[in-house]
Amino acid sequence: ACASSGVHPLLDLQGLPPFDRIRADHVTPAVDSLLAQAEAALEKAVSPELPADYDALSAVLDVATERLSRAWGAVRHLNAVLDTPALRAAYTENLPRITEFHTRLGADERLFAKYKAVAASASSAQLPAPRQKALANALRDFVLSGAELQGAAKARFAAIQERTAELSQKFSE
């Protein structure tokens, strides 16, 4: 989209991110919108109405989380190369929200169960090799993200993830 199109630069999915149009005051509204979409996608993905099917799950969840990751990646890049007080403040304000969502997503027992159901389904054996690998990686990532942890251990893992993100940001500053 061209600069005059009115498309929010962090929500513009055409081509490369339009870094020259992204301003600090774009960050929070984009994160608000994209997190809401990702939350809705997560709830749809874990609902009983969505079959335990790789393509169905991917179409719902991967699209929303990839949009969030794309926008946040652009913000993270700009924060690293264009260090302005306003951009740093917007980044620092939204980093805990992004971290919390990804930590919760990676440890979501309902989503982990859905992925395990996909892996156990007869159709998973028919998936092309790249999708089988992506499914195996997703299951591995759930384990590495604490999906099998319970109670205090799960809460501690989430706290460590958030603290790590906070310390990484402070170190970058």
mmCIF file of C-alpha atoms in Angstrom:
data_model
loop_
_atom_site.group_PDB
_atom_site.id
_atom_site.type_symbol
_atom_site.label_atom_id
_atom_site.label_comp_id
_atom_site.label_asym_id
_atom_site.label_seq_id
_atom_site.Cartn_x
_atom_site.Cartn_y
_atom_site.Cartn_z
ATOM 1 C CA ALA A 1 0.000 0.000 0.000
ATOM 2 C CA CYS A 2 1.226 3.487 -0.730
ATOM 3 C CA ALA A 3 1.831 6.066 1.951
ATOM 4 C CA SER A 4 -1.398 7.862 1.095
ATOM 5 C CA SER A 5 -3.544 4.726 1.357
ATOM 6 C CA GLY A 6 -4.193 5.208 5.061
ATOM 7 C CA VAL A 7 -3.167 1.635 5.889
ATOM 8 C CA HIS A 8 -1.590 1.457 9.347
ATOM 9 C CA PRO A 9 2.086 0.774 8.617
ATOM 10 C CA LEU A 10 2.385 -2.018 11.199
ATOM 11 C CA LEU A 11 -0.733 -3.687 9.818
ATOM 12 C CA ASP A 12 0.351 -3.353 6.179
ATOM 13 C CA LEU A 13 1.125 -6.895 5.015
ATOM 14 C CA GLN A 14 2.131 -5.981 1.466
ATOM 15 C CA GLY A 15 5.818 -6.629 0.813
ATOM 16 C CA LEU A 16 8.433 -5.645 3.333
ATOM 17 C CA PRO A 17 7.454 -3.642 6.418
ATOM 18 C CA PRO A 18 7.285 0.069 5.541
ATOM 19 C CA PHE A 19 9.922 1.086 8.082
ATOM 20 C CA ASP A 20 9.987 4.683 6.842
ATOM 21 C CA ARG A 21 6.313 5.139 7.794
ATOM 22 C CA ILE A 22 6.356 3.515 11.243
ATOM 23 C CA ARG A 23 6.223 5.955 14.156
ATOM 24 C CA ALA A 24 6.292 5.348 17.894
ATOM 25 C CA ASP A 25 2.611 6.258 18.220
ATOM 26 C CA HIS A 26 1.730 3.403 15.842
ATOM 27 C CA VAL A 27 3.096 0.721 18.168
ATOM 28 C CA THR A 28 0.476 0.444 20.923
ATOM 29 C CA PRO A 29 -2.593 0.606 18.649
ATOM 30 C CA ALA A 30 -1.081 -2.077 16.406
ATOM 31 C CA VAL A 31 -0.175 -4.283 19.359
ATOM 32 C CA ASP A 32 -3.684 -3.799 20.794
ATOM 33 C CA SER A 33 -5.270 -4.890 17.529
ATOM 34 C CA LEU A 34 -2.903 -7.751 16.774
ATOM 35 C CA LEU A 35 -2.985 -9.159 20.297
ATOM 36 C CA ALA A 36 -6.791 -9.104 20.218
ATOM 37 C CA GLN A 37 -6.737 -10.979 16.906
ATOM 38 C CA ALA A 38 -4.207 -13.490 18.229
ATOM 39 C CA GLU A 39 -6.248 -14.026 21.413
ATOM 40 C CA ALA A 40 -9.390 -14.624 19.341
ATOM 41 C CA ALA A 41 -7.470 -17.024 17.098
ATOM 42 C CA LEU A 42 -6.201 -18.936 20.128
ATOM 43 C CA GLU A 43 -9.720 -19.327 21.502
ATOM 44 C CA LYS A 44 -10.987 -20.494 18.116
ATOM 45 C CA ALA A 45 -8.044 -22.903 17.750
ATOM 46 C CA VAL A 46 -8.757 -24.624 21.068
ATOM 47 C CA SER A 47 -12.508 -24.738 20.602
ATOM 48 C CA PRO A 48 -14.168 -28.112 20.032
ATOM 49 C CA GLU A 49 -15.565 -26.766 16.756
ATOM 50 C CA LEU A 50 -12.103 -26.651 15.191
ATOM 51 C CA PRO A 51 -11.121 -30.155 14.101
ATOM 52 C CA ALA A 52 -7.796 -31.687 15.087
ATOM 53 C CA ASP A 53 -6.488 -31.042 11.597
ATOM 54 C CA TYR A 54 -3.115 -29.510 10.780
ATOM 55 C CA ASP A 55 -4.357 -27.232 7.990
ATOM 56 C CA ALA A 56 -7.388 -26.019 9.952
ATOM 57 C CA LEU A 57 -5.306 -25.270 13.020
ATOM 58 C CA SER A 58 -2.597 -23.553 11.007
ATOM 59 C CA ALA A 59 -5.088 -21.430 9.058
ATOM 60 C CA VAL A 60 -6.597 -20.107 12.275
ATOM 61 C CA LEU A 61 -3.628 -19.718 14.585
ATOM 62 C CA ASP A 62 -0.528 -19.327 12.428
ATOM 63 C CA VAL A 63 -1.973 -16.466 10.404
ATOM 64 C CA ALA A 64 -2.799 -14.374 13.476
ATOM 65 C CA THR A 65 0.426 -15.111 15.336
ATOM 66 C CA GLU A 66 2.519 -14.473 12.221
ATOM 67 C CA ARG A 67 0.895 -11.038 11.793
ATOM 68 C CA LEU A 68 1.738 -10.228 15.402
ATOM 69 C CA SER A 69 5.305 -11.500 14.979
ATOM 70 C CA ARG A 70 5.790 -9.563 11.747
ATOM 71 C CA ALA A 71 4.657 -6.275 13.282
ATOM 72 C CA TRP A 72 6.604 -6.799 16.498
ATOM 73 C CA GLY A 73 9.677 -7.795 14.507
ATOM 74 C CA ALA A 74 9.512 -4.466 12.677
ATOM 75 C CA VAL A 75 9.182 -2.605 15.986
ATOM 76 C CA ARG A 76 12.059 -4.587 17.516
ATOM 77 C CA HIS A 77 14.245 -3.858 14.490
ATOM 78 C CA LEU A 78 13.489 -0.139 14.557
ATOM 79 C CA ASN A 79 14.140 -0.034 18.287
ATOM 80 C CA ALA A 80 17.554 -1.574 17.661
ATOM 81 C CA VAL A 81 18.602 0.718 14.804
ATOM 82 C CA LEU A 82 16.646 3.952 15.426
ATOM 83 C CA ASP A 83 16.941 4.548 19.132
ATOM 84 C CA THR A 84 14.627 7.440 19.929
ATOM 85 C CA PRO A 85 13.109 8.070 23.371
ATOM 86 C CA ALA A 86 9.554 7.767 21.997
ATOM 87 C CA LEU A 87 10.213 4.506 20.167
ATOM 88 C CA ARG A 88 12.109 3.067 23.145
ATOM 89 C CA ALA A 89 9.179 3.968 25.417
ATOM 90 C CA ALA A 90 6.649 2.353 23.069
ATOM 91 C CA TYR A 91 8.795 -0.753 22.771
ATOM 92 C CA THR A 92 9.370 -1.007 26.517
ATOM 93 C CA GLU A 93 5.673 -0.473 27.241
ATOM 94 C CA ASN A 94 4.562 -3.244 24.885
ATOM 95 C CA LEU A 95 7.358 -5.792 25.388
ATOM 96 C CA PRO A 96 5.769 -7.309 28.540
ATOM 97 C CA ARG A 97 2.463 -7.736 26.703
ATOM 98 C CA ILE A 98 4.120 -9.519 23.786
ATOM 99 C CA THR A 99 6.217 -11.662 26.117
ATOM 100 C CA GLU A 100 3.202 -12.600 28.255
ATOM 101 C CA PHE A 101 1.156 -13.622 25.224
ATOM 102 C CA HIS A 102 3.900 -15.768 23.704
ATOM 103 C CA THR A 103 4.715 -17.350 27.071
ATOM 104 C CA ARG A 104 1.047 -18.155 27.651
ATOM 105 C CA LEU A 105 0.571 -19.398 24.085
ATOM 106 C CA GLY A 106 3.567 -21.722 24.326
ATOM 107 C CA ALA A 107 2.356 -23.204 27.601
ATOM 108 C CA ASP A 108 -1.371 -23.372 26.797
ATOM 109 C CA GLU A 109 -2.466 -26.875 27.804
ATOM 110 C CA ARG A 110 -5.566 -26.702 25.591
ATOM 111 C CA LEU A 111 -3.526 -25.827 22.528
ATOM 112 C CA PHE A 112 -0.899 -28.447 23.364
ATOM 113 C CA ALA A 113 -3.707 -31.029 23.602
ATOM 114 C CA LYS A 114 -5.013 -29.915 20.196
ATOM 115 C CA TYR A 115 -1.564 -30.311 18.637
ATOM 116 C CA LYS A 116 -1.181 -33.735 20.255
ATOM 117 C CA ALA A 117 -4.577 -34.705 18.819
ATOM 118 C CA VAL A 118 -3.429 -33.538 15.377
ATOM 119 C CA ALA A 119 -0.265 -35.628 15.712
ATOM 120 C CA ALA A 120 -2.272 -38.671 16.805
ATOM 121 C CA SER A 121 -4.785 -38.386 13.968
ATOM 122 C CA ALA A 122 -4.624 -40.729 10.986
ATOM 123 C CA SER A 123 -4.347 -37.742 8.650
ATOM 124 C CA SER A 124 -1.067 -36.586 10.203
ATOM 125 C CA ALA A 125 0.752 -39.538 8.637
ATOM 126 C CA GLN A 126 -0.366 -38.234 5.241
ATOM 127 C CA LEU A 127 1.084 -34.772 5.769
ATOM 128 C CA PRO A 128 3.973 -33.796 3.500
ATOM 129 C CA ALA A 129 7.388 -34.042 5.180
ATOM 130 C CA PRO A 130 7.731 -30.268 5.791
ATOM 131 C CA ARG A 131 4.379 -30.157 7.616
ATOM 132 C CA GLN A 132 5.243 -33.270 9.624
ATOM 133 C CA LYS A 133 8.474 -31.537 10.658
ATOM 134 C CA ALA A 134 6.588 -28.343 11.552
ATOM 135 C CA LEU A 135 4.155 -30.390 13.658
ATOM 136 C CA ALA A 136 7.015 -32.203 15.415
ATOM 137 C CA ASN A 137 8.727 -28.842 16.043
ATOM 138 C CA ALA A 138 5.502 -27.380 17.450
ATOM 139 C CA LEU A 139 5.167 -30.284 19.892
ATOM 140 C CA ARG A 140 8.824 -29.901 20.907
ATOM 141 C CA ASP A 141 8.350 -26.157 21.370
ATOM 142 C CA PHE A 142 5.375 -26.727 23.672
ATOM 143 C CA VAL A 143 7.522 -28.918 25.909
ATOM 144 C CA LEU A 144 10.357 -26.370 25.853
ATOM 145 C CA SER A 145 7.865 -23.587 26.621
ATOM 146 C CA GLY A 146 6.636 -25.271 29.782
ATOM 147 C CA ALA A 147 3.363 -26.766 28.532
ATOM 148 C CA GLU A 148 3.937 -29.874 30.651
ATOM 149 C CA LEU A 149 4.705 -27.882 33.805
ATOM 150 C CA GLN A 150 2.035 -27.592 36.485
ATOM 151 C CA GLY A 151 1.141 -25.136 39.226
ATOM 152 C CA ALA A 152 4.011 -23.250 40.812
ATOM 153 C CA ALA A 153 6.535 -24.563 38.288
ATOM 154 C CA LYS A 154 4.475 -23.162 35.412
ATOM 155 C CA ALA A 155 4.081 -19.792 37.140
ATOM 156 C CA ARG A 156 7.814 -19.691 37.893
ATOM 157 C CA PHE A 157 8.661 -20.471 34.264
ATOM 158 C CA ALA A 158 6.411 -17.610 33.075
ATOM 159 C CA ALA A 159 8.012 -15.223 35.585
ATOM 160 C CA ILE A 160 11.484 -16.208 34.386
ATOM 161 C CA GLN A 161 10.460 -15.603 30.751
ATOM 162 C CA GLU A 162 9.129 -12.150 31.574
ATOM 163 C CA ARG A 163 12.181 -11.256 33.660
ATOM 164 C CA THR A 164 14.513 -12.436 30.890
ATOM 165 C CA ALA A 165 12.736 -10.209 28.365
ATOM 166 C CA GLU A 166 12.906 -7.261 30.764
ATOM 167 C CA LEU A 167 16.621 -7.745 31.440
ATOM 168 C CA SER A 168 17.372 -8.165 27.727
ATOM 169 C CA GLN A 169 15.657 -4.861 27.016
ATOM 170 C CA LYS A 170 17.497 -3.080 29.815
ATOM 171 C CA PHE A 171 20.799 -4.491 28.588
ATOM 172 C CA SER A 172 20.001 -3.256 25.056
ATOM 173 C CA GLU A 173 19.330 0.229 26.419
#
